Structure formats: C-alpha cells, structure tokens
Tab-separated table of C-alpha atoms in Angstrom:
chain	number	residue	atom	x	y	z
A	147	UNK	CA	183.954	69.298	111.538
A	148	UNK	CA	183.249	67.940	114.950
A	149	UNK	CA	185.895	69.270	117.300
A	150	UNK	CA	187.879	72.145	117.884
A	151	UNK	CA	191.124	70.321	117.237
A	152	UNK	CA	189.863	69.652	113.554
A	153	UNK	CA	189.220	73.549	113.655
A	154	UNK	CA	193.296	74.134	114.007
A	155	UNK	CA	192.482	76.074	117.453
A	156	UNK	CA	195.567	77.145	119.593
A	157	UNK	CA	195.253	74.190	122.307
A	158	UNK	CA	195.450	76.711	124.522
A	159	UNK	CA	191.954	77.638	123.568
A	160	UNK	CA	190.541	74.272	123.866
A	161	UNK	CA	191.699	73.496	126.961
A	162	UNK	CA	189.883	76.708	128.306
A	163	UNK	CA	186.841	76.026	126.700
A	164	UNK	CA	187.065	72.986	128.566
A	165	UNK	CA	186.912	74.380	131.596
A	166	UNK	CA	183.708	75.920	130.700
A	167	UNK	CA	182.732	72.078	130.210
A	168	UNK	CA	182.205	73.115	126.281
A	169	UNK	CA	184.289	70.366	124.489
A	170	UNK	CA	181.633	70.263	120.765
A	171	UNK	CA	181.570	72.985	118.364
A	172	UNK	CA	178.336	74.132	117.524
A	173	UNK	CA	177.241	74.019	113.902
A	174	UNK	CA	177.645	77.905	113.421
A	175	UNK	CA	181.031	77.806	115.284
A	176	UNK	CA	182.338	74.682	112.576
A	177	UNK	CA	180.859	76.964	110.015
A	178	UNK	CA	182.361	80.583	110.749
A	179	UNK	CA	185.600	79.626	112.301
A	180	UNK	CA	187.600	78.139	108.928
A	181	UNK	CA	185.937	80.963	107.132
A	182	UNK	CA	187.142	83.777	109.495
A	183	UNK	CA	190.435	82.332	110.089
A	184	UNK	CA	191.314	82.811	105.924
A	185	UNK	CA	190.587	86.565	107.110
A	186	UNK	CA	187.523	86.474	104.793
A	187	UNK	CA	184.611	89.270	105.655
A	188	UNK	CA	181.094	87.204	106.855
A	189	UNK	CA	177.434	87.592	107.432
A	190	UNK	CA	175.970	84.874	109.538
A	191	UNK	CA	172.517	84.055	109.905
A	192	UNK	CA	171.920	81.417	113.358
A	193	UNK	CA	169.366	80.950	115.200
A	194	UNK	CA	169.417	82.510	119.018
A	195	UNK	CA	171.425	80.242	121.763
A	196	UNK	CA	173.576	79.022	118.877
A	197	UNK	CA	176.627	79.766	120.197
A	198	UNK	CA	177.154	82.887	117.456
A	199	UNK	CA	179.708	85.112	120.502
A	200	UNK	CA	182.404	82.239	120.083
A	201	UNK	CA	182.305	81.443	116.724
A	202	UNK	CA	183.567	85.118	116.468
A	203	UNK	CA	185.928	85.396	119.667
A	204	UNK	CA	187.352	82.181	119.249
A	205	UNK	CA	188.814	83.364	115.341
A	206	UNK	CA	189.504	86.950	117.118
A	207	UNK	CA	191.585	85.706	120.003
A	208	UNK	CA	193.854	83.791	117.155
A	209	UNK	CA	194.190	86.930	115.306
A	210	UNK	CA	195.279	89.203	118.149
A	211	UNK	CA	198.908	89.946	118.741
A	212	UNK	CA	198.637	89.814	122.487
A	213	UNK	CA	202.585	91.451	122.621
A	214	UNK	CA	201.201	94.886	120.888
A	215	UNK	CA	199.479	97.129	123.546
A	216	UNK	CA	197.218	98.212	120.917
A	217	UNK	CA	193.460	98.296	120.036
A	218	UNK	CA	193.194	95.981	117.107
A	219	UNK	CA	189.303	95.005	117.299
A	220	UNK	CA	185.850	96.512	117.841
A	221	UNK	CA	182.907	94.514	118.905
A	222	UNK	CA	180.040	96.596	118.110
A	223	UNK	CA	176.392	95.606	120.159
A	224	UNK	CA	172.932	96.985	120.735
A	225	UNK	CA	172.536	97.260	124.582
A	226	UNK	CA	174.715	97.853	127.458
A	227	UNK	CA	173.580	94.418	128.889
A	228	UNK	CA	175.178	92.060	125.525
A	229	UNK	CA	178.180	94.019	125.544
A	230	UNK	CA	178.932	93.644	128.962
A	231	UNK	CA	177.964	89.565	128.693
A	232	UNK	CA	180.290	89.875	125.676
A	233	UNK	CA	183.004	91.202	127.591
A	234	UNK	CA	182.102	88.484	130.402
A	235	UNK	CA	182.861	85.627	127.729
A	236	UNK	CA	186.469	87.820	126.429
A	237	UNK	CA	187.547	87.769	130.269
A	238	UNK	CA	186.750	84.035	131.159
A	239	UNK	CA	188.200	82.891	127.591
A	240	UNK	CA	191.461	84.345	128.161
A	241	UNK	CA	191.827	83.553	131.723
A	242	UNK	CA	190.306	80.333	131.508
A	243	UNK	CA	193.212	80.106	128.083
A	244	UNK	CA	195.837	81.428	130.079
A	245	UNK	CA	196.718	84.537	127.274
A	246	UNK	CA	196.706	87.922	127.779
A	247	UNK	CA	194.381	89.258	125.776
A	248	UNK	CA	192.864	92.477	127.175
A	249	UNK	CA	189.510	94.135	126.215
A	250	UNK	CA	187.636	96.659	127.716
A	251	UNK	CA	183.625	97.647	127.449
A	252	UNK	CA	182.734	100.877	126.258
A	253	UNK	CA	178.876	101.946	126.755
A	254	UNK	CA	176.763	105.196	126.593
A	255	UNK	CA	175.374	106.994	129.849
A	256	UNK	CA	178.126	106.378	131.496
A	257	UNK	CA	181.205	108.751	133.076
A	258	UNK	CA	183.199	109.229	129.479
A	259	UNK	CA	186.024	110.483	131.163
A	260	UNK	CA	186.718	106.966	133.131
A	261	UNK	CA	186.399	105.587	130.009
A	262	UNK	CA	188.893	107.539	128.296
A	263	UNK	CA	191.381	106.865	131.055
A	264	UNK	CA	190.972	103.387	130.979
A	265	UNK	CA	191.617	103.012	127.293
A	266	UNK	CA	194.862	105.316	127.824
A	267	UNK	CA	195.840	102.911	130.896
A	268	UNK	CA	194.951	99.571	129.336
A	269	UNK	CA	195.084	99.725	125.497
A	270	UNK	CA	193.226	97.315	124.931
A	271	UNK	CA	193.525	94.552	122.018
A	272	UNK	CA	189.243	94.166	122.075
A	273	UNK	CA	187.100	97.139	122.573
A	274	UNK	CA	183.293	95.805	123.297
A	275	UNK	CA	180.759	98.776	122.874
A	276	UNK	CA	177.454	100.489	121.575
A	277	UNK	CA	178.133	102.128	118.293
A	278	UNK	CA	177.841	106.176	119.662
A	279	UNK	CA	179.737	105.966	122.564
A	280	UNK	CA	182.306	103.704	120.079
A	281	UNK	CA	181.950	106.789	117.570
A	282	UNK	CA	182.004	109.450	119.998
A	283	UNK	CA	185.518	108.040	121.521
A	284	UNK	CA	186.953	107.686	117.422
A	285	UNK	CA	186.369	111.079	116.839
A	286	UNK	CA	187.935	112.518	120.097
A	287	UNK	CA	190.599	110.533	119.169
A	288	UNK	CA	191.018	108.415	122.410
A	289	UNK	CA	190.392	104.873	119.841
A	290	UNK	CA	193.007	104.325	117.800
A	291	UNK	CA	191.287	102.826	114.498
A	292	UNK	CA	194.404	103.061	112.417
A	293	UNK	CA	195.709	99.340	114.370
A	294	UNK	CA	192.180	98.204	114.069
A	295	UNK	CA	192.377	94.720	111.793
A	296	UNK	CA	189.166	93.821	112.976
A	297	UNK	CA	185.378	94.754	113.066
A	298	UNK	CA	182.331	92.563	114.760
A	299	UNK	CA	178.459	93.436	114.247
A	300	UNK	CA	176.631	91.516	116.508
A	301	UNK	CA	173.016	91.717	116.284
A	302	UNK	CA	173.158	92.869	112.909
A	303	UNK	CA	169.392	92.939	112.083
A	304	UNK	CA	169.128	95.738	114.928
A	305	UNK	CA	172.583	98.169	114.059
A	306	UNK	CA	172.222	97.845	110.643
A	307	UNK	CA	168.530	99.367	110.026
A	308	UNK	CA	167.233	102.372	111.289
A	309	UNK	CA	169.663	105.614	112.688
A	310	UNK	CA	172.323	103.336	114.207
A	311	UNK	CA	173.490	102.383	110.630
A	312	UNK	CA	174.898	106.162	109.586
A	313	UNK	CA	177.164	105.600	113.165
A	314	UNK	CA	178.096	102.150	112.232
A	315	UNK	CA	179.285	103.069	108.422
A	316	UNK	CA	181.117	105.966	110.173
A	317	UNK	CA	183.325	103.885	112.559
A	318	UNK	CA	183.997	101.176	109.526
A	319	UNK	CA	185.106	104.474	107.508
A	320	UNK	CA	187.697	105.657	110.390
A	321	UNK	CA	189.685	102.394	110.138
A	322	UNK	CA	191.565	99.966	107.266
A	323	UNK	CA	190.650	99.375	104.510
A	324	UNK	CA	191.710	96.019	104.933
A	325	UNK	CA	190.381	94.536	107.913
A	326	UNK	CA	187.860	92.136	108.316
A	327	UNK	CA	184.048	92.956	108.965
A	328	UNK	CA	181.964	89.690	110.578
A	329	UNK	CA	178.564	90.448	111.144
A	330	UNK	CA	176.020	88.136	113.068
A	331	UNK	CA	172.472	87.778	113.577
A	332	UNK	CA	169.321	85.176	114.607
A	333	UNK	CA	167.781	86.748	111.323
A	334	UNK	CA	169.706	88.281	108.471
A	335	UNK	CA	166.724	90.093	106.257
A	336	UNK	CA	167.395	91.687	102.843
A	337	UNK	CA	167.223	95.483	103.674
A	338	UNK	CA	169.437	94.286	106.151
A	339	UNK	CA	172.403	92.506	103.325
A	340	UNK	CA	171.381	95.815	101.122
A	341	UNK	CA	173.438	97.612	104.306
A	342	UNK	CA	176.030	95.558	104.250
A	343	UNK	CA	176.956	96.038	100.601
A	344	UNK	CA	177.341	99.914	101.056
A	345	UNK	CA	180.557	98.900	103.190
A	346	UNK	CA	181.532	95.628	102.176
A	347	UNK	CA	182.350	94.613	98.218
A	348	UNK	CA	182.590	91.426	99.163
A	349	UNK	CA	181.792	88.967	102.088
A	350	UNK	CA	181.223	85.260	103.128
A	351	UNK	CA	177.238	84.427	103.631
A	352	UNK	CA	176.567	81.609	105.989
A	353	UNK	CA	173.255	80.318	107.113
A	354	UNK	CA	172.469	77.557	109.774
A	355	UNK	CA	169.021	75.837	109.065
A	356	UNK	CA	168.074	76.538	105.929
A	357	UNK	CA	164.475	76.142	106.911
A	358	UNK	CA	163.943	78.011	110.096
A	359	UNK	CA	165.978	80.316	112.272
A	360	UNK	CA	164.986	78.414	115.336
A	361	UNK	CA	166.760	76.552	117.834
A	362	UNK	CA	165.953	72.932	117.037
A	363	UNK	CA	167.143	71.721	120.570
A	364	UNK	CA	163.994	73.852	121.860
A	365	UNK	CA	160.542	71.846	122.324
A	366	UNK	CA	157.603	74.073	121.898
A	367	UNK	CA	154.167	73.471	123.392
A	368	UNK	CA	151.109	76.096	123.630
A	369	UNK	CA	148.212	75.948	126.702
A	370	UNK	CA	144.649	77.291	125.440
A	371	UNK	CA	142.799	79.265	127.572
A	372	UNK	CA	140.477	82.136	127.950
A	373	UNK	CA	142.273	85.408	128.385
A	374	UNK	CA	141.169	86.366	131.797
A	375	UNK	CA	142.527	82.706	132.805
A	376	UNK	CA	146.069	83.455	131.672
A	377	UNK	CA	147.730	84.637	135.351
A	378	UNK	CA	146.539	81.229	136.809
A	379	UNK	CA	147.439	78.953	133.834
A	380	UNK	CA	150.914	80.818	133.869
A	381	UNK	CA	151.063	79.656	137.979
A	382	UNK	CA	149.770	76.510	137.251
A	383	UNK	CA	152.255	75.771	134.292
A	384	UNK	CA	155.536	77.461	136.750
A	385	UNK	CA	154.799	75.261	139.095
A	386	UNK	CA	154.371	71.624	136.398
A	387	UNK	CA	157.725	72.598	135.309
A	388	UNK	CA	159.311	72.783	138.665
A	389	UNK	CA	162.161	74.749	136.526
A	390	UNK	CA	165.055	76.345	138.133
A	391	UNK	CA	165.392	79.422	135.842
A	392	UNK	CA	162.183	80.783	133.856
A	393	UNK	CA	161.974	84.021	131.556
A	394	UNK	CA	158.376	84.924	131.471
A	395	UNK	CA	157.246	87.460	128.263
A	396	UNK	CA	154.484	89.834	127.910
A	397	UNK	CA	153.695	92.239	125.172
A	398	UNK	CA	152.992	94.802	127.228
A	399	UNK	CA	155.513	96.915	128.979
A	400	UNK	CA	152.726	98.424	131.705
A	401	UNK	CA	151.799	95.044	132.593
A	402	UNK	CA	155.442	92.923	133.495
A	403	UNK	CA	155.212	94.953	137.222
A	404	UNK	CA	152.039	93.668	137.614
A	405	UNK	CA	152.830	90.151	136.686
A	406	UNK	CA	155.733	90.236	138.717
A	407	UNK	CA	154.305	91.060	142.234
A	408	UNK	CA	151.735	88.492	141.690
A	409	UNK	CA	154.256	86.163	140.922
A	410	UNK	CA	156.332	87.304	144.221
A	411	UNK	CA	153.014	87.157	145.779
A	412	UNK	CA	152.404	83.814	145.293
A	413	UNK	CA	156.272	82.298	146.361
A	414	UNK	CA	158.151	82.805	143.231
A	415	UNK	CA	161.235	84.474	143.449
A	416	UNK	CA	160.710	86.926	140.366
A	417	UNK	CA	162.627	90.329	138.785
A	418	UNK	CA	161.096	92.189	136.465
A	419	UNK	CA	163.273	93.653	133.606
A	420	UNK	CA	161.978	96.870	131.962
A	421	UNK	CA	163.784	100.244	131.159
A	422	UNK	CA	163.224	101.681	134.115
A	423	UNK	CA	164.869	99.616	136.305
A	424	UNK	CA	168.071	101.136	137.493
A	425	UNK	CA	171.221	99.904	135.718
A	426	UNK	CA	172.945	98.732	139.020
A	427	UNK	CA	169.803	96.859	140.541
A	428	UNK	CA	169.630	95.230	137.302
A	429	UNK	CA	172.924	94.437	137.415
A	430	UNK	CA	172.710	92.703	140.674
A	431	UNK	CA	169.151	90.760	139.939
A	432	UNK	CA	170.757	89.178	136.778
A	433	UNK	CA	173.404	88.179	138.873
A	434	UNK	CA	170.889	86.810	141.436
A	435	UNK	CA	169.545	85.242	138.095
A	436	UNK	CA	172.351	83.474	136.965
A	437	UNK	CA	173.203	81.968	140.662
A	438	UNK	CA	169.302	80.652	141.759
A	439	UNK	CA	168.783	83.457	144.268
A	440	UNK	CA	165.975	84.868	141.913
A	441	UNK	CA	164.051	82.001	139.578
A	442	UNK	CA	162.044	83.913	137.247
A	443	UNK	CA	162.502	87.170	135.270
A	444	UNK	CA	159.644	88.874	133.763
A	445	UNK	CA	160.575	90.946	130.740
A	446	UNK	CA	159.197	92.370	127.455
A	447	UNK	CA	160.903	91.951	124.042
A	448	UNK	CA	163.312	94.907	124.247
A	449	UNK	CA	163.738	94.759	127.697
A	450	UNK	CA	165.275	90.621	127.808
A	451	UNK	CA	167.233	91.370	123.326
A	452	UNK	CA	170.675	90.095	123.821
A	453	UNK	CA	170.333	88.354	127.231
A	454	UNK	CA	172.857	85.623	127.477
A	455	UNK	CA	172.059	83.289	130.328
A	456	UNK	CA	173.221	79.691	130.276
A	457	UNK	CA	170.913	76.895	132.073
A	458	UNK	CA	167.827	79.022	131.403
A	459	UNK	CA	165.026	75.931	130.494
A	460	UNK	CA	162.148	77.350	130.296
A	461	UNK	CA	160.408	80.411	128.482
A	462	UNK	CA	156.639	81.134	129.103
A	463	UNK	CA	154.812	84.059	126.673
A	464	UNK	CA	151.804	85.035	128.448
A	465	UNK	CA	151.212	86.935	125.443
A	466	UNK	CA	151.787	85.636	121.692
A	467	UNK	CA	155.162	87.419	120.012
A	468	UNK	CA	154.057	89.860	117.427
A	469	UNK	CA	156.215	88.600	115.022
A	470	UNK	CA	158.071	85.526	114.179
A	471	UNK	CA	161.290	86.992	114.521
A	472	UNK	CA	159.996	87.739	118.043
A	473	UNK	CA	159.313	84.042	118.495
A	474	UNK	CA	162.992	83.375	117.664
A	475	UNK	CA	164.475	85.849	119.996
A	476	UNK	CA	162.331	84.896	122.755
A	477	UNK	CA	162.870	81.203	122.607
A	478	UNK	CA	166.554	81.275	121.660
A	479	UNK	CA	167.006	82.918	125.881
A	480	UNK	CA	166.442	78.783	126.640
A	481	UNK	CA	168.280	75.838	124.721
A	482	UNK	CA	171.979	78.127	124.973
A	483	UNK	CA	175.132	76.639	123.230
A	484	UNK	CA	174.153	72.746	122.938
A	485	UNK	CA	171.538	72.147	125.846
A	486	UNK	CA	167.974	71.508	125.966
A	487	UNK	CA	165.001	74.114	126.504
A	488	UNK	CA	161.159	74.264	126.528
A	489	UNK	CA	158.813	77.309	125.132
A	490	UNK	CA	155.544	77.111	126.905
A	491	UNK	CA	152.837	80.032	124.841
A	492	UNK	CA	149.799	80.283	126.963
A	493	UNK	CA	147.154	81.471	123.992
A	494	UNK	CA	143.684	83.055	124.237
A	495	UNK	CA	141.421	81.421	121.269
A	496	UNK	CA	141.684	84.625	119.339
A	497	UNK	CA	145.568	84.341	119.585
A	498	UNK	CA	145.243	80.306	117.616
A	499	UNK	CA	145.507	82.111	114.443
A	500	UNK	CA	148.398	83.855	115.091
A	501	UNK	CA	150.280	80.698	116.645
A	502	UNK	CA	149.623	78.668	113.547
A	503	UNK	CA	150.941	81.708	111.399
A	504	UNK	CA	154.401	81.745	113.413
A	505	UNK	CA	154.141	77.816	112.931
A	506	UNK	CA	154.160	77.763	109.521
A	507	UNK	CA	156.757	80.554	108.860
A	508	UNK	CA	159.281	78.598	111.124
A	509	UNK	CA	158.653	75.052	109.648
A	510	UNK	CA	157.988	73.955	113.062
A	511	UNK	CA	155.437	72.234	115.324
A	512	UNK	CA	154.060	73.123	118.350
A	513	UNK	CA	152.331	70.837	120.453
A	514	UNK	CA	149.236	71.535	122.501
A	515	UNK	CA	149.254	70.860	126.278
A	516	UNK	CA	146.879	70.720	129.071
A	517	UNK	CA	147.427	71.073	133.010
A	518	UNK	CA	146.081	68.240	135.220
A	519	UNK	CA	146.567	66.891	138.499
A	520	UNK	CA	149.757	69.566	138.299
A	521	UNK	CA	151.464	68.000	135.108
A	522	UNK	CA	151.328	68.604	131.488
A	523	UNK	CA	149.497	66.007	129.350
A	524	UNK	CA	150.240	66.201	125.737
A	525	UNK	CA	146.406	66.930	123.653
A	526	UNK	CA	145.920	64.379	121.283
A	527	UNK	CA	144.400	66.297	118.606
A	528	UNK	CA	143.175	63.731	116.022
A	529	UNK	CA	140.532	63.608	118.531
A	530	UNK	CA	139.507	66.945	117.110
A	531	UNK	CA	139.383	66.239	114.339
C-alpha cells in the first residue's frame, strides 16, 4: 500500500500528518496498520528511524473513543526521554488532527503525587510510561486497567529481557483479557519471542528487511586511522560534512566529557549526554538540539537508546559499536521516517576486524573514506588488492 488513504485512515489523520509534511507511509507503517486495525496482537521487527511510533499511534488513535474520559491504552517505554518524545508525537497528532484525544506521561523519579492528580484531573485515553512507575500507579489503584483495550511495548528487546519483564507481565495481568498487545523493536531476538509467548497465545509477526535490521536510506563509510589520531580525524571529518545536526558515539562513558570540551574548544557547539546530566538541563540541550542552537551531541549507547530527533544526518562512532545490534541503534538516530543519513566509523587498524564482522552480519557495505584538501574521497580499494 502506498498511501494512507489506501490504509482506510480517518482523513482527519491524514490531513494532520500532512502538516508534519509526512504524506508516504513507511514500509513498517503499510505493514502494521491493516494488521492492528483487525485488532490482531503483533510483534514487529524494523529497523531504527523506521517510523515504528506511528505505525502504532496512528491504529491507536482509530481505536480510542475520544467521548469516554477513560484510560483505554498503555504505552509502555524504557527511558524517561522516548516516553516523553512519544507523548510529543500523541500531542502534535491530535492537535495537528483536530481530535481530542488526551494522554498523559507517567515516569519514575518524579513527584508521584502530581502524577496521581493529573490522572484523576485528566483521565486520560493514552497513558505513556516506564513499566514501575506504570505498575506502581495499577496497584495503588490510581490506573484504571479494567477500560484498558490496549497495550504497546516499545523497545521490546530492552522490557522484555532482564528484571523489567516480571513488571511488564504484571501490568498485562491487571487488565483484559481481550485487548490487544503490539510490541515493537529494531531487533526482535528469540529469548526475546520466548517472552512474549508467556502472555500472548497468539500474535501477528512482522519483519521489515528480511536481510538486515538496518536502515537502507543510511550510507555508511569508515576513516582508518591510528588510535591516537582519532580526536583530529573526528574534527577533520565534522568539519567535511559541514552537517547541521551530528550525534557523535564513544564506548566509553568517562571519555564523552572529554570529547565534548574539545569539541566546544575548537567552535563546535556540542552537549554531552550521559546519566549524570541533570534531567532539566538535558531537557533544555535537546531542545537546543532539535532547533540548531547546539550542533553536536556526544553520547554513549545507553545514554542517546530511544532518541527521536528528526533532520539528524550525520552519526560519527569514534569508537566501533560492540555489537551489531549497537550498530543498528546508533545509525537508525540519522535517516528518521523517509529521509537520508550518513554513518561515518572512524576505526583504529585493530578495530578492521570488527567492522567487517558487523558488515557481514548486516548484509551491508561500508565504504572506506579518506580526508583531503577538507573533503571525503571515496578509497578505491581494488587498488589493494
């Protein structure tokens, strides 16, 4: 299917997607929304940027009975920082739709009695939240599960392994038995479906890309050099791609301050995302982010999971991902929805190996770059061989 009319959305919903210039559904959105709309439960597997958040909400927001002041679904996510850009996307949706459909975002660390007053004020159709604040509000009673019709994972690969999964097969067990469970990740892996199956006899599986997981609208190239040359390759390659918003990686947590003065240093507006920065400064740099006030974030792999930032085109590891999956999350910050992005690793020789490893797992190829005269030159390396 190639537009939303062909998906039977309520105009309503088209023409405020439109205003948020998105007129194409993406390949996940043409896949889920049919499925979701026949009220069937799903696991979706897409790659990052794929436009995974309105393949759910746009089903959801057809569901809702907007005259009931009731909470009828939970959006359940890993960090403060997606649900909050998830209940961004709920608020511009129905505004930009022109229905009232009311959510609310419900997060940990924060004052639970506000909380609890809001959802007695507002009763809201959508509550967006981590699963133990979610869980601690069910139990005192202040979420009404029994009008809940429907439940959204996001991020599955993360709330369905480790301790969050006892919390998330408690809050499934506090409301019907016949509502509808849509779960969504970059990478679905089998522990992950084993989950799934303890609370769900049956469900829909879709997968985008059979072969990779990857965002194919993403072009990845990889600069050699020696470690101890990586800072000044990373300057070097900022300034060839002249981009407006950058997301810089490194493996290690002790070193993104350090990256990031030198980068302020040397006349790059930069931010530098780890868990100790204080929620409201963080706050306020991503909004810096998103309007061109700050151009580059530094982050680590925790620190930037679930960051949803449109128009960001380029992502630089100083550091090779540990993992594949790691590749995939990093890259999918760049190329959101349907637009283009670049992935720039800058690679010690040591680190080759591990390149060509993540290369062959994702069926996909990277091409080798130099920096000269201040521009990229593509390495022609039959030369080499």
């Amino acid at each position: 299917m190639n537009t939303f009319e062909e998906l039977n959305l309520n105009k309503d919903f088209i023409e405020g997607l439109k205003k948020q210039n998105i007129d194409v559904p993406t390949e996940i959105q043409s896949s889920v929304i049919p499925v979701a709309m026949e009220n069937k439960n799903i696991v979706a597997e897409s790659y990052t940027g794929s436009g995974k958040t309105l393949a759910y909400l746009l089903p959801l927001f057809c569901k809702v009975d907007c005259s009931r002041r009731e909470n009828q679904a939970i959006i359940l996510a890993p960090t403060h920082e997606l649900v909050m850009q998830i209940e961004s996307q709920i608020t511009l949706l129905a505004e930009n739709s022109g229905v009232s459909c009311t959510s609310t975002p419900i997060i940990g660390e924060v004052n639970i009695e506000r909380q609890i007053k809001k959802l007695k004020e507002l009763k809201p159709h959508i509550i967006v939240g981590t699963p133990g604040r979610v869980l601690d509000l069910i139990r005192k009673k202040k979420i009404a599960c029994h009008t809940v019709k429907t439940i959204i994972i996001d991020e599955a690969d993360r709330l369905l392994t480790g301790s969050s999964t006892d919390i998330i097969k408690n809050i499934v067990k506090a409301t019907m038995r016949d509502r509808q469970i849509m779960c969504f990740s970059a990478t679905i892996k089998k522990n992950t479906l084993d989950t799934v199956s303890q609370f769900l006899e049956s469900y829909e599986f879709i997968k985008i890309d059979s072969k990779a997981s990857i965002n194919p609208n993403i072009t990845n190239y990889y600069v050699v050099c020696n470690q101890n040359q990586k800072f000044e390759t990373l300057k070097k390659a900022l300034n060839a791609a002249n981009a407006d918003k950058s997301i810089v990686f490194s493996n290690s947590k002790y070193d993104l301050d350090n990256i990031a003065m030198k980068l302020n240093y040397h006349n790059k507006t930069t931010f530098v995302l780890s868990g100790n920065v204080d929620k409201e400064k963080r706050k306020q740099a991503m909004e810096s982010f998103r309007n061109g006030k700050i151009n580059i974030l530094v982050a680590s792999d925790i620190s930037a999971r679930g960051m949803d930032i449109y128009n960001v085109t380029h992502i630089f590891n100083l550091d090779m991902p540990k993992s594949a999956n790691e590749y995939i999350h990093r890259s999918g910050r760049t190329a959101r929805g349907n637009n283009m992005g670049t992935c720039i690793s800058i690679v010690s020789p040591h680190e080759l190996a591990d390149l060509k490893k993540i290369q062959k797992m994702l069926h996909v190829d990277f091409t080798e770059v130099v920096l000269h005269n201040g521009k990229f030159q593509v390495v022609d390396n039959r030369k080499k061989n």
